[in-house]
CSV table of C-alpha atoms in Angstrom, one decimal:
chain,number,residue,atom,x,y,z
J,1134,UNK,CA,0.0,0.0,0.0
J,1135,UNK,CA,2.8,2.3,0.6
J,1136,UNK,CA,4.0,1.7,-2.6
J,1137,UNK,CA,0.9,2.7,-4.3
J,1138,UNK,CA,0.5,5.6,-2.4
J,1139,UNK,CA,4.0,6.9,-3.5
J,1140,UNK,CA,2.9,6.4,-7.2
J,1141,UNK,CA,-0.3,7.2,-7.1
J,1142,UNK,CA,0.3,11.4,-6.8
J,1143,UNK,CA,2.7,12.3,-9.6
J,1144,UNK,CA,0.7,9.9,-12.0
J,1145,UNK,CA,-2.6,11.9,-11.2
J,1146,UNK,CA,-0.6,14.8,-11.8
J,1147,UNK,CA,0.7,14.2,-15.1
J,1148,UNK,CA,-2.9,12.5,-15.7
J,1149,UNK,CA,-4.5,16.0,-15.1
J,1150,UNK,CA,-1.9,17.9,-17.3
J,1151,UNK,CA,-2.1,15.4,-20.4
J,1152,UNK,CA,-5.9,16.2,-19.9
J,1153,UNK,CA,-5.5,19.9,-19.8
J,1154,UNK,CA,-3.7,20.1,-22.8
J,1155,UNK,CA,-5.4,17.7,-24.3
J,1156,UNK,CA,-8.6,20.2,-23.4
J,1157,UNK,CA,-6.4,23.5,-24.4
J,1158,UNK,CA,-5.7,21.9,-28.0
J,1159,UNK,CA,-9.3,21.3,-28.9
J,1160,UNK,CA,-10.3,24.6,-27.6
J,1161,UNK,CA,-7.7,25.7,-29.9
J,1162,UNK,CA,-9.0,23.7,-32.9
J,1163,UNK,CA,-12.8,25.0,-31.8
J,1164,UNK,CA,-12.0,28.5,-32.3
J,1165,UNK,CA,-9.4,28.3,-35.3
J,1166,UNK,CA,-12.0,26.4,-37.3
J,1167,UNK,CA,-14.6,29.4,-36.2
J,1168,UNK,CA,-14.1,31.7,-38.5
J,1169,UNK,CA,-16.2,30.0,-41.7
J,1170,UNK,CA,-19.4,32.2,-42.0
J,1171,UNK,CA,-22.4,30.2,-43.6
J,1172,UNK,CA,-24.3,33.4,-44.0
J,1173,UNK,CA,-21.8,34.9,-46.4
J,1174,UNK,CA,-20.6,33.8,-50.4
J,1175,UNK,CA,-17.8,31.4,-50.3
J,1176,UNK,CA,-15.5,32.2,-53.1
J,1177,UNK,CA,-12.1,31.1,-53.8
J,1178,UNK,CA,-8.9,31.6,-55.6
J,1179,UNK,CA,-5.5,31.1,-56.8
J,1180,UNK,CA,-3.1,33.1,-54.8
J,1181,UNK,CA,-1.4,35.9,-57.0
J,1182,UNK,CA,-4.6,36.5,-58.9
J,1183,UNK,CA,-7.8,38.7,-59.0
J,1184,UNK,CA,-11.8,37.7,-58.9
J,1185,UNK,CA,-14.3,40.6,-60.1
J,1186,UNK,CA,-17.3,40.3,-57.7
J,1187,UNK,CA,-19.3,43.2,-59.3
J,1188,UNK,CA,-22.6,43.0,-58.4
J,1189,UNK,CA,-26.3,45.7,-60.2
J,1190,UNK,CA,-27.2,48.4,-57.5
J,1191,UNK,CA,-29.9,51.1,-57.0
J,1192,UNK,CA,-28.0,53.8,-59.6
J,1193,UNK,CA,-29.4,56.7,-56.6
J,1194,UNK,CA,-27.9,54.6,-53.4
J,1195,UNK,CA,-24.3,54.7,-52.0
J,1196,UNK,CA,-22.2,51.3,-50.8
J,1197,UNK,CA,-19.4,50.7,-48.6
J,1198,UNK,CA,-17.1,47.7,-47.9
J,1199,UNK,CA,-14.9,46.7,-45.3
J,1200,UNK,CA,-12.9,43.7,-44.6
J,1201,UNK,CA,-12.0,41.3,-42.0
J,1202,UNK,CA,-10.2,38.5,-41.0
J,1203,UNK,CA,-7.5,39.7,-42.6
J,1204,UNK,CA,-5.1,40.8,-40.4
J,1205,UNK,CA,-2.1,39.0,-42.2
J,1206,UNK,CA,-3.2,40.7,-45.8
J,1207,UNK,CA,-3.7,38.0,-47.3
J,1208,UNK,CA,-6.3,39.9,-49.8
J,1209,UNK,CA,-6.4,43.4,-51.0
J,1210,UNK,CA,-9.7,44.9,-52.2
J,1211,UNK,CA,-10.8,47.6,-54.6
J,1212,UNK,CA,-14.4,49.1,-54.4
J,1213,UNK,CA,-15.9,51.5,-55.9
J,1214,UNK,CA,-19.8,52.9,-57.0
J,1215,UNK,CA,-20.1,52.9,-60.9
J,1216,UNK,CA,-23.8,54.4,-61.9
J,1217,UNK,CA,-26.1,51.5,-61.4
J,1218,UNK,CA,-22.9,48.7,-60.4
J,1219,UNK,CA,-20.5,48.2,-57.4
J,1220,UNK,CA,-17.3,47.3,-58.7
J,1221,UNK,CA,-15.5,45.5,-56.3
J,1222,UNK,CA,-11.9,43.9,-57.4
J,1223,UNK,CA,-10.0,41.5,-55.2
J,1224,UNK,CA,-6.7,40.8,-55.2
J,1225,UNK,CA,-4.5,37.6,-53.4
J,1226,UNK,CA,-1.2,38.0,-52.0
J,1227,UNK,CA,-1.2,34.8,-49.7
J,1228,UNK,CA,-3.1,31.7,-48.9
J,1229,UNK,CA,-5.3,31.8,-46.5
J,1230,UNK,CA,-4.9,28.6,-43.2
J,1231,UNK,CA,-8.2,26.3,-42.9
J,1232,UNK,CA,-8.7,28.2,-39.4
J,1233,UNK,CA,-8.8,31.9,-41.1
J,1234,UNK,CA,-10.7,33.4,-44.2
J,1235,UNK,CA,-11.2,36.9,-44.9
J,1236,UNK,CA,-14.8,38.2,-45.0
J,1237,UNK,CA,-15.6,40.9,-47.3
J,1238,UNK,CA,-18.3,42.9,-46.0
J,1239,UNK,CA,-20.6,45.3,-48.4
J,1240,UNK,CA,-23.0,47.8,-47.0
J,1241,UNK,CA,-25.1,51.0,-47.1
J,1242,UNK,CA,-26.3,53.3,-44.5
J,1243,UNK,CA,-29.3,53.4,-43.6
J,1244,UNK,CA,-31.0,55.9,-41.3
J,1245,UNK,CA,-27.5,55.9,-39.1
J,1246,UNK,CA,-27.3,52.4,-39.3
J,1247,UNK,CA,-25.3,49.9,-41.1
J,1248,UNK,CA,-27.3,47.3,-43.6
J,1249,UNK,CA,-25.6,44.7,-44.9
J,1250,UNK,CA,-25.8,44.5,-48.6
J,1251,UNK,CA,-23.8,40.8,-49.3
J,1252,UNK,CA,-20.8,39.4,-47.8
J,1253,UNK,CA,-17.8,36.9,-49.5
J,1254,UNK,CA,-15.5,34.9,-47.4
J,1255,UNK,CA,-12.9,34.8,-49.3
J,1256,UNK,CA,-10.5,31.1,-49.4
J,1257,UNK,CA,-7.5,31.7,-50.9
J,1258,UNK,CA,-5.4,28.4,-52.6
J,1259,UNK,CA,-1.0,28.0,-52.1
J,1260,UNK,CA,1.0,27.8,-54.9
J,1261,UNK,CA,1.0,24.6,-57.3
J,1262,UNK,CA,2.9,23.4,-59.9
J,1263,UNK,CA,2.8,24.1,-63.7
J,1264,UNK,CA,3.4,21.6,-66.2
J,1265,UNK,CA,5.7,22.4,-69.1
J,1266,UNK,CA,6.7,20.7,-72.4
J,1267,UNK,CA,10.3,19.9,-73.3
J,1268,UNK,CA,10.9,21.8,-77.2
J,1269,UNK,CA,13.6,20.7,-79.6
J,1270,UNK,CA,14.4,23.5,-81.9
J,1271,UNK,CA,17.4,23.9,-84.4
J,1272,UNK,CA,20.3,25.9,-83.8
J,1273,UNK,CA,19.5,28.9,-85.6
J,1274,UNK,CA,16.1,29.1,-85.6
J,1275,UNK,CA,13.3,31.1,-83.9
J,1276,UNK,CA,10.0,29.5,-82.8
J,1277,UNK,CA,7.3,30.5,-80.6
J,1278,UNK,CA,6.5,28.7,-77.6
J,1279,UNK,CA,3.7,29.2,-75.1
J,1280,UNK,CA,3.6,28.7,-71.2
J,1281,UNK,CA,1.1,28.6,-69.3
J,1282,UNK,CA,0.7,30.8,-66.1
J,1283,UNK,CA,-1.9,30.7,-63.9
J,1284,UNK,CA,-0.5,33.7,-61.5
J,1285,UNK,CA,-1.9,36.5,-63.4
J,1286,UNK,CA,-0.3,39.2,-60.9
J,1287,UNK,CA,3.4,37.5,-61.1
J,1288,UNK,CA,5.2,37.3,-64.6
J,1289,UNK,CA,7.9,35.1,-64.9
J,1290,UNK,CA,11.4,34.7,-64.6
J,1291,UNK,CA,13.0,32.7,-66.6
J,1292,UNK,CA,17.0,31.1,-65.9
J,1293,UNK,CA,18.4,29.1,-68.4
J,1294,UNK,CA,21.7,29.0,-70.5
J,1295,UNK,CA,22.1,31.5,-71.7
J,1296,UNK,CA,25.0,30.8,-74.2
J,1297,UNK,CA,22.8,28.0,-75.2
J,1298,UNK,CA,19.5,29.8,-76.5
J,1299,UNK,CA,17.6,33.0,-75.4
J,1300,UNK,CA,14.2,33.8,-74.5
J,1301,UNK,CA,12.1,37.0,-75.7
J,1302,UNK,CA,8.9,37.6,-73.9
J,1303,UNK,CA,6.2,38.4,-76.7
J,1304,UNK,CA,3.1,38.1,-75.4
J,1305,UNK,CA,0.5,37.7,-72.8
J,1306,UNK,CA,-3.1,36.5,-73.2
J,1307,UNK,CA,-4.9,35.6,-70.4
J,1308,UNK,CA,-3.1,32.6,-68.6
J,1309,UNK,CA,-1.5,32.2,-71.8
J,1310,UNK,CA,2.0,33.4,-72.0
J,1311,UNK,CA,4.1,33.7,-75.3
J,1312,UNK,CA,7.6,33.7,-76.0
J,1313,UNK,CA,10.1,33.6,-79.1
J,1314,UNK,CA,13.1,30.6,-78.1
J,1315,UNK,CA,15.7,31.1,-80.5
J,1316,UNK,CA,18.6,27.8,-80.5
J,1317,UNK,CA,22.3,29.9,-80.6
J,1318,UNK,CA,24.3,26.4,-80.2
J,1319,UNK,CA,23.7,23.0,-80.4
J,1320,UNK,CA,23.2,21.1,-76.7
J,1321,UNK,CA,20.6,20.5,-73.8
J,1322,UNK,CA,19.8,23.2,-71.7
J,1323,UNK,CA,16.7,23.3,-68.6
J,1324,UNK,CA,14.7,26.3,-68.0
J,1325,UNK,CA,13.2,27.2,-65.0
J,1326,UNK,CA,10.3,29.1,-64.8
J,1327,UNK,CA,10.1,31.3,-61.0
J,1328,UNK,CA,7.4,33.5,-60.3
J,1329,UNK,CA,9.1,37.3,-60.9
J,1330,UNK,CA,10.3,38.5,-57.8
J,1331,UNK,CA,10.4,35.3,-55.5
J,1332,UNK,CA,11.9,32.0,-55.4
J,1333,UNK,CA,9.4,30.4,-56.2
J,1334,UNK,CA,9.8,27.5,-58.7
J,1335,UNK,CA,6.5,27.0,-60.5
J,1336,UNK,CA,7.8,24.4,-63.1
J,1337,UNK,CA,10.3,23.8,-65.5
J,1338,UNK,CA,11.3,22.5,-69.0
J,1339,UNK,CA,14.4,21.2,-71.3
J,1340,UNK,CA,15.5,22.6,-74.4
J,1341,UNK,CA,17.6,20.6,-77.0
J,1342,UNK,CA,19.4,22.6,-79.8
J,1343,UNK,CA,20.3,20.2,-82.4
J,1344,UNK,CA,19.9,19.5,-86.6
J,1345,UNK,CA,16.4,18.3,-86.9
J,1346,UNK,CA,14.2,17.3,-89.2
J,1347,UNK,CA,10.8,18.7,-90.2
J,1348,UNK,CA,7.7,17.1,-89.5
J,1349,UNK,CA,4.1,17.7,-88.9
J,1350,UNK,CA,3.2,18.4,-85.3
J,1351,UNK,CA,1.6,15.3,-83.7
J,1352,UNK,CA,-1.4,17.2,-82.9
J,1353,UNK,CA,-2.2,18.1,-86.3
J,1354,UNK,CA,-2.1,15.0,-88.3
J,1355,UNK,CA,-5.9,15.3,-88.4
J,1356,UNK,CA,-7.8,18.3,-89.0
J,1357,UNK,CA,-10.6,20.0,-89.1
J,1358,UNK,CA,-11.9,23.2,-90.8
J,1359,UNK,CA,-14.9,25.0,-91.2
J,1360,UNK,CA,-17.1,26.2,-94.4
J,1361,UNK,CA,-20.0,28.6,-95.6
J,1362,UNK,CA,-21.7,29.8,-98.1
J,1363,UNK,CA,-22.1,33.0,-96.4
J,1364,UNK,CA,-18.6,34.3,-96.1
J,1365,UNK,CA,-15.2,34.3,-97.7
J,1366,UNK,CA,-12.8,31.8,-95.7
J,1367,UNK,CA,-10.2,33.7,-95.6
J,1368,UNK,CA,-11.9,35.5,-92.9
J,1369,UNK,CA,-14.1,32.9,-91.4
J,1370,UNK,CA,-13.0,31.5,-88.0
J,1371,UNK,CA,-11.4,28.1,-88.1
J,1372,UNK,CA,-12.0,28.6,-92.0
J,1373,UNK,CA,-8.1,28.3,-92.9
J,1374,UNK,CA,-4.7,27.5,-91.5
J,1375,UNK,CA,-1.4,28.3,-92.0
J,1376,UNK,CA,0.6,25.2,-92.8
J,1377,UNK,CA,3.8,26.7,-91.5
J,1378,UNK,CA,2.2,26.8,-87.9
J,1379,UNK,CA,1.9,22.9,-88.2
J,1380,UNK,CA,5.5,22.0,-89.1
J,1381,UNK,CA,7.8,21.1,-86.2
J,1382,UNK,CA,11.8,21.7,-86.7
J,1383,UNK,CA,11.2,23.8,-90.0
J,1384,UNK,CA,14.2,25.6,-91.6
J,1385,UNK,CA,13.8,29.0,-92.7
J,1386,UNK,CA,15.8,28.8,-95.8
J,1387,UNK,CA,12.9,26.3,-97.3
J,1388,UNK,CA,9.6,26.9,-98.3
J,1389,UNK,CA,6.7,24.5,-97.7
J,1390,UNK,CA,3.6,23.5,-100.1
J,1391,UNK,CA,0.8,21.2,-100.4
J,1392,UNK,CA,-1.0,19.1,-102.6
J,1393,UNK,CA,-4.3,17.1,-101.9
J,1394,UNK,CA,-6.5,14.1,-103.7
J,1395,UNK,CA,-9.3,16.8,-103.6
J,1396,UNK,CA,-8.2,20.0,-105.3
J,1397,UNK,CA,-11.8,21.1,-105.0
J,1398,UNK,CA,-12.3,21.5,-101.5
J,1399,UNK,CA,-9.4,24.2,-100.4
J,1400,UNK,CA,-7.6,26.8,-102.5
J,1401,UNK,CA,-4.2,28.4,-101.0
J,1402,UNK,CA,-2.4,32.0,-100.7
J,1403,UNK,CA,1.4,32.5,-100.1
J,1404,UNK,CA,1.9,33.5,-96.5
J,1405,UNK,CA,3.7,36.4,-95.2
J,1406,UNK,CA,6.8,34.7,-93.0
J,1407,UNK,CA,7.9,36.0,-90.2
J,1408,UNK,CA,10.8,35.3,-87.6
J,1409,UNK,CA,9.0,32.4,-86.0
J,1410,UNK,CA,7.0,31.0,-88.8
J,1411,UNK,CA,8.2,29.1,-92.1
J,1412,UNK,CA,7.9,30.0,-96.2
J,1413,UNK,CA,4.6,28.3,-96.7
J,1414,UNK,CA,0.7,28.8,-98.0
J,1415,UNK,CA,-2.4,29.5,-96.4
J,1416,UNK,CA,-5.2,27.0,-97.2
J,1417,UNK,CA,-8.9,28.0,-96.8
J,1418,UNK,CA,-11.6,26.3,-97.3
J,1419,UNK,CA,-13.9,26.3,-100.5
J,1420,UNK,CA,-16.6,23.8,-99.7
J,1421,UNK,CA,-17.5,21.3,-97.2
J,1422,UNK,CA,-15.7,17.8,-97.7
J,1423,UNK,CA,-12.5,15.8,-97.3
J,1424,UNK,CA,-8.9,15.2,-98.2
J,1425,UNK,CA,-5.7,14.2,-97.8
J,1426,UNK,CA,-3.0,17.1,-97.9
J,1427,UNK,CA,0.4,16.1,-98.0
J,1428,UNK,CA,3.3,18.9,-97.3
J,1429,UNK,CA,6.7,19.4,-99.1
J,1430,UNK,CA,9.8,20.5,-98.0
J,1431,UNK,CA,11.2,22.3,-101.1
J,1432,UNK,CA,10.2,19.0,-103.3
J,1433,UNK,CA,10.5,16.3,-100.5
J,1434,UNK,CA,7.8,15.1,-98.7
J,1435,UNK,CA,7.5,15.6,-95.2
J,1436,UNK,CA,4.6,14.4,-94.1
J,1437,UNK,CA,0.9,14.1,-94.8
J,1438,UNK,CA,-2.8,15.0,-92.4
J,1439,UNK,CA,-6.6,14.4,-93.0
J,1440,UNK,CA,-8.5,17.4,-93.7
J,1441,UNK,CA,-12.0,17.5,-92.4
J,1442,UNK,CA,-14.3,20.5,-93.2
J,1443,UNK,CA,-17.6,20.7,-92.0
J,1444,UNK,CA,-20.3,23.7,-92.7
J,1445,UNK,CA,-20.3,26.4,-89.9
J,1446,UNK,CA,-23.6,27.8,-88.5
J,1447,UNK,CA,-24.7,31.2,-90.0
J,1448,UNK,CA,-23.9,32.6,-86.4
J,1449,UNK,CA,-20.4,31.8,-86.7
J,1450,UNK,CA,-20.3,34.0,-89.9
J,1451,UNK,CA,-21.6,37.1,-87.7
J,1452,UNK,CA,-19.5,35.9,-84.6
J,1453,UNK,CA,-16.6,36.0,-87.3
J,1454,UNK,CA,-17.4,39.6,-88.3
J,1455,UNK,CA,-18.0,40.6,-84.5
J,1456,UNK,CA,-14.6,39.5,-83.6
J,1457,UNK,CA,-12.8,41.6,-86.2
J,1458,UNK,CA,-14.6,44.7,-84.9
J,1459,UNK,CA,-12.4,45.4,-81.8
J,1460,UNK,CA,-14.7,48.1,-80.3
J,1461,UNK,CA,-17.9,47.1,-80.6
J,1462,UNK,CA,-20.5,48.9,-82.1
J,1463,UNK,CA,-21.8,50.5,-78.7
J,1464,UNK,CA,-18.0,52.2,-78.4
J,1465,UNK,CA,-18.5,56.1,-77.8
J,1466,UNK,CA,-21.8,56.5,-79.7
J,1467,UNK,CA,-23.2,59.2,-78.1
J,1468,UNK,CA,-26.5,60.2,-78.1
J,1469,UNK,CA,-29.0,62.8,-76.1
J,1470,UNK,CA,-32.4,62.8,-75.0
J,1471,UNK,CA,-34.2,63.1,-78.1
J,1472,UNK,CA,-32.0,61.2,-80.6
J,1473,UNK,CA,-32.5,58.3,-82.8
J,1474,UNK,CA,-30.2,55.3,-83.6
J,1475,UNK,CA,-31.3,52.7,-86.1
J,1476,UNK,CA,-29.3,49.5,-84.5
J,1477,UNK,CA,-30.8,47.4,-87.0
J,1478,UNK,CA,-29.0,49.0,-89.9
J,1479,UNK,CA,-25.8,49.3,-88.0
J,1480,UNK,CA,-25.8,45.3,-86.7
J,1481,UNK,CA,-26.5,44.4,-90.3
J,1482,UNK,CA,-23.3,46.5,-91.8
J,1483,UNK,CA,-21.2,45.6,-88.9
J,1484,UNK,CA,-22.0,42.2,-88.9
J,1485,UNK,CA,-24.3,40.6,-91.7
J,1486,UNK,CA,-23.8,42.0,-95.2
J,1487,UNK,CA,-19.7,43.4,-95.5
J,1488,UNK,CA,-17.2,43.6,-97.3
J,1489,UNK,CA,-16.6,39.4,-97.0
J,1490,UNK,CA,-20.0,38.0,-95.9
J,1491,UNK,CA,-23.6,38.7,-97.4
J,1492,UNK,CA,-27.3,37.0,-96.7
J,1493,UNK,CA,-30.5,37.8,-98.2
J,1494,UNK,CA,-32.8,39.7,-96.1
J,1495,UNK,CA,-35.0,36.6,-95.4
J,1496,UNK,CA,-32.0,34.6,-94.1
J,1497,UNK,CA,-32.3,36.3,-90.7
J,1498,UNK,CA,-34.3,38.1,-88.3
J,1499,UNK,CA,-34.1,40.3,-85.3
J,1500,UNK,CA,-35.6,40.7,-82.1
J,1501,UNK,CA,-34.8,43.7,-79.3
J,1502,UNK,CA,-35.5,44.2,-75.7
J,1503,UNK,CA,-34.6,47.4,-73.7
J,1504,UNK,CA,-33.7,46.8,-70.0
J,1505,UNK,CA,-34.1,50.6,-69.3
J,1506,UNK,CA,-36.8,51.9,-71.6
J,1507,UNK,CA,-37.0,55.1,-69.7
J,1508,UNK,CA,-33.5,56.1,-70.4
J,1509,UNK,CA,-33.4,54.2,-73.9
J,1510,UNK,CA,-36.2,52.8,-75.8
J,1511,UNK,CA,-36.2,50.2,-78.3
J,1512,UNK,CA,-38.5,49.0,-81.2
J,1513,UNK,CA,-39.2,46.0,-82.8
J,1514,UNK,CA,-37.4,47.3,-86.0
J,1515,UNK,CA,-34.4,48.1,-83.9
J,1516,UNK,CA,-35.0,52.1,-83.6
J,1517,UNK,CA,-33.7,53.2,-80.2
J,1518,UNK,CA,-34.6,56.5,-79.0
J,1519,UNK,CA,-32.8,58.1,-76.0
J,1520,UNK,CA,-35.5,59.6,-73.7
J,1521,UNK,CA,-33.1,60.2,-70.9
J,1522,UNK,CA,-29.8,60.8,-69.5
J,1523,UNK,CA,-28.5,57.6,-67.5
J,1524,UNK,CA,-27.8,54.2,-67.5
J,1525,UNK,CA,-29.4,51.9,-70.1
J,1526,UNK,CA,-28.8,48.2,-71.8
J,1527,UNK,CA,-30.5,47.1,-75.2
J,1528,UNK,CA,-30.3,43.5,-75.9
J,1529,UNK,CA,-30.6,42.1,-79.5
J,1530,UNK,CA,-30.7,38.6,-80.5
J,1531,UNK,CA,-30.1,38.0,-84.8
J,1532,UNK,CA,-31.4,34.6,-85.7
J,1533,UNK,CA,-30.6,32.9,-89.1
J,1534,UNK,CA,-32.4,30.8,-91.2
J,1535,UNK,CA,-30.2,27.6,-90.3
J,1536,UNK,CA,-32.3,27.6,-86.9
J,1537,UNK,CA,-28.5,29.2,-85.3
J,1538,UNK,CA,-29.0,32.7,-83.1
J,1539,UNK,CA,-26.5,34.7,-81.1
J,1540,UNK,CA,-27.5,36.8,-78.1
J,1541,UNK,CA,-25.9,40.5,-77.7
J,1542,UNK,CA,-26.4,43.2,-75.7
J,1543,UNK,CA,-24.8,46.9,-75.3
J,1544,UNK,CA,-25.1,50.4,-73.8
J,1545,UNK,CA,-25.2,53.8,-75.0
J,1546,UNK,CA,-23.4,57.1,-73.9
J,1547,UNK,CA,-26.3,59.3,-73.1
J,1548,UNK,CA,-25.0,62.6,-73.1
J,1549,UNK,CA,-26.6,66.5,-72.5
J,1550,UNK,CA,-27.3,68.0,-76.5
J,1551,UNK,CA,-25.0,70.6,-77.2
């Protein structure tokens, strides 16, 4: 018994700390796991990049934001009031533990007091790895190459060899980021791909320089092209390629053709090269159908692909025109209270019957809906009259007589007459 006794208090003592901290650390788990707020939007994001969590107000009320939970910046937010919208921009400069997310808090006064409006938590992801593709390219020669980049608010920094090839930037679109790789001498060489400013290795890739051969690109021994009546091809999308863009390890002192076992279906125009692009044709497409187009090297065969071309909807042909009209046709037209716009005629230049497209009139149709008639007022033969200064938003939906439609929609400058 005496033994026992002698035991028995430093084992209750330890018994009662283990159970103490035991208690303290899932108290501590408790309140770090607290935080997540089921009233509010959950959104998430890549860290280094920016959401757009605009949101349609009242055009006559006033909102405010504030944030919290964010002690350790790991977002930084832009607001502002824009007419009849609350622009609100966010951007993320670190990831965000499971126990903390910032909340994004949007409200208005009212009568002295504060009325919440909506609310974001806001989860933002760590860095993760980009995959990149190894690229063989001949000593001497340019070629583009694209990587992609996910980090929108970081560029990056390359480190290579630089005795071995060099790296232009070109480029950016989107997560899409273009540079030229030119081969100076002939070896193996990795490049590493940091995000600017940090060391932080997002991926990497390995670059021979050697005497190649030309081929077609893997990914483009089968293809596929588009066709209609409507429109010239040259200018249709996916209505033509350039066959330099297919040919892996080309040399720029040679110039590439084609011939196919269907002369009918495509007819081709000598491209323009350029320092990362081969001597070589255009093809475009002249009916629907198929072939198969084999590609010369000077007079030496190279290669061959399977040609594919399919009719495109009549919507493509006006999605085709709308692409190569870079401001839109709602870009600083101005108009007062008072004015008239016929959109109709514009829509139908712009995008219908130019220069390299045409339809009869009973090939397509329009219907229009204003979504502020008391600013601007629409009818159904697309006559808009501005009744007002202020915000307003036509909508306008073309539909052809292949059963295809495309939606649009635009807005006005309403502006005081001089």
């Amino acid at each position: 018994m005496k033994k026992t006794k002698k035991y028995f208090a430093p084992l209750f003592a330890f018994a009662l700390i283990f159970n103490i901290f035991l208690l303290a650390s899932c108290a501590k788990e408790n309140t770090e796991k607290s935080n997540f707020k089921a009233s509010a939007q959950q959104k998430t994001m890549q860290i280094y990049t920016n959401i757009n969590l605009t949101f349609d107000k009242p055009e006559e009320e006033e909102y405010q934001c504030s944030v919290s939970a964010n002690e350790k910046k790991y977002i930084k937010v832009d607001s502002n009031n824009e007419g009849n919208a609350y622009w609100l921009s966010v951007d993320s400069d670190k990831a965000t533990p499971e126990y903390e997310k910032p909340i994004i808090t949007v409200y208005k006064d009212n009568s002295g007091k504060k009325e919440i409006i909506k609310e974001f938590q806001i989860t933002v992801f760590p860095l993760k790895e980009v995959e990149m593709q190894d690229v063989e390219i001949n000593k001497g020669e340019t070629q583009e190459i694209m990587l992609i980049n996910p980090y929108e608010l970081k560029e990056y920094n390359l480190k290579y060899d630089k005795k071995k090839i060099n790296i232009q930037q070109v480029l950016f679109d989107g997560e899409k980021c273009y540079y030229n790789l030119t081969g100076l001498k002939k070896g193996k060489t990795k490049v590493k791909a940091y995000l600017d400013k940090t060391d932080e290795l997002i991926g990497s890739f390995t670059v021979v320089v050697g005497d190649f051969s030309a081929s077609i690109k893997d990914e483009y021994k089968d293809i596929k092209l588009s066709f209609n009546e409507h429109m010239n091809s040259k200018f249709l999308e996916n209505g033509f390629i350039d066959i330099g863009s297919i040919i892996k390890n080309y040399d720029s002192k040679s110039r590439y053709t084609v011939e196919s076992d269907n002369p009918d279906l495509t007819d081709s125009i000598e491209n323009e090269p350029t320092q990362t692009s081969a001597k070589s044709v255009i093809i475009y497409t002249k009916k629907t159908g198929s072939a198969n187009i084999s590609v010369f090297e000077n007079k030496e065969k190279i290669g061959e692909f399977r040609l594919t071309v399919k009719r495109a909807k009549d919507s493509e042909v006006f999605n085709s025109n709308m692409m190569m009209d870079n401001d839109g046709i709602f870009y600083e037209f101005f108009i007062s209270p008072g004015d008239k716009a016929d959109l109709k005629t514009i829509i139908e230049k712009r995008y219908i019957n130019t220069e390299n497209s045409h339809f009869e009139k009973n090939e397509y149709s329009f219907t229009f809906k204003s979504k502020n008639p008391e600013t601007v007022s629409v009818d159904e033969n697309g006559i808009c009259t501005c009744n007002a200064i202020g915000s307003n938003k036509i909508i306008y939906k073309t539909k052809f007589k292949d059963g295809s439609e495309i939606k649009q929609s635009g807005s006005f400058d309403t502006v005081e007459a001089e």
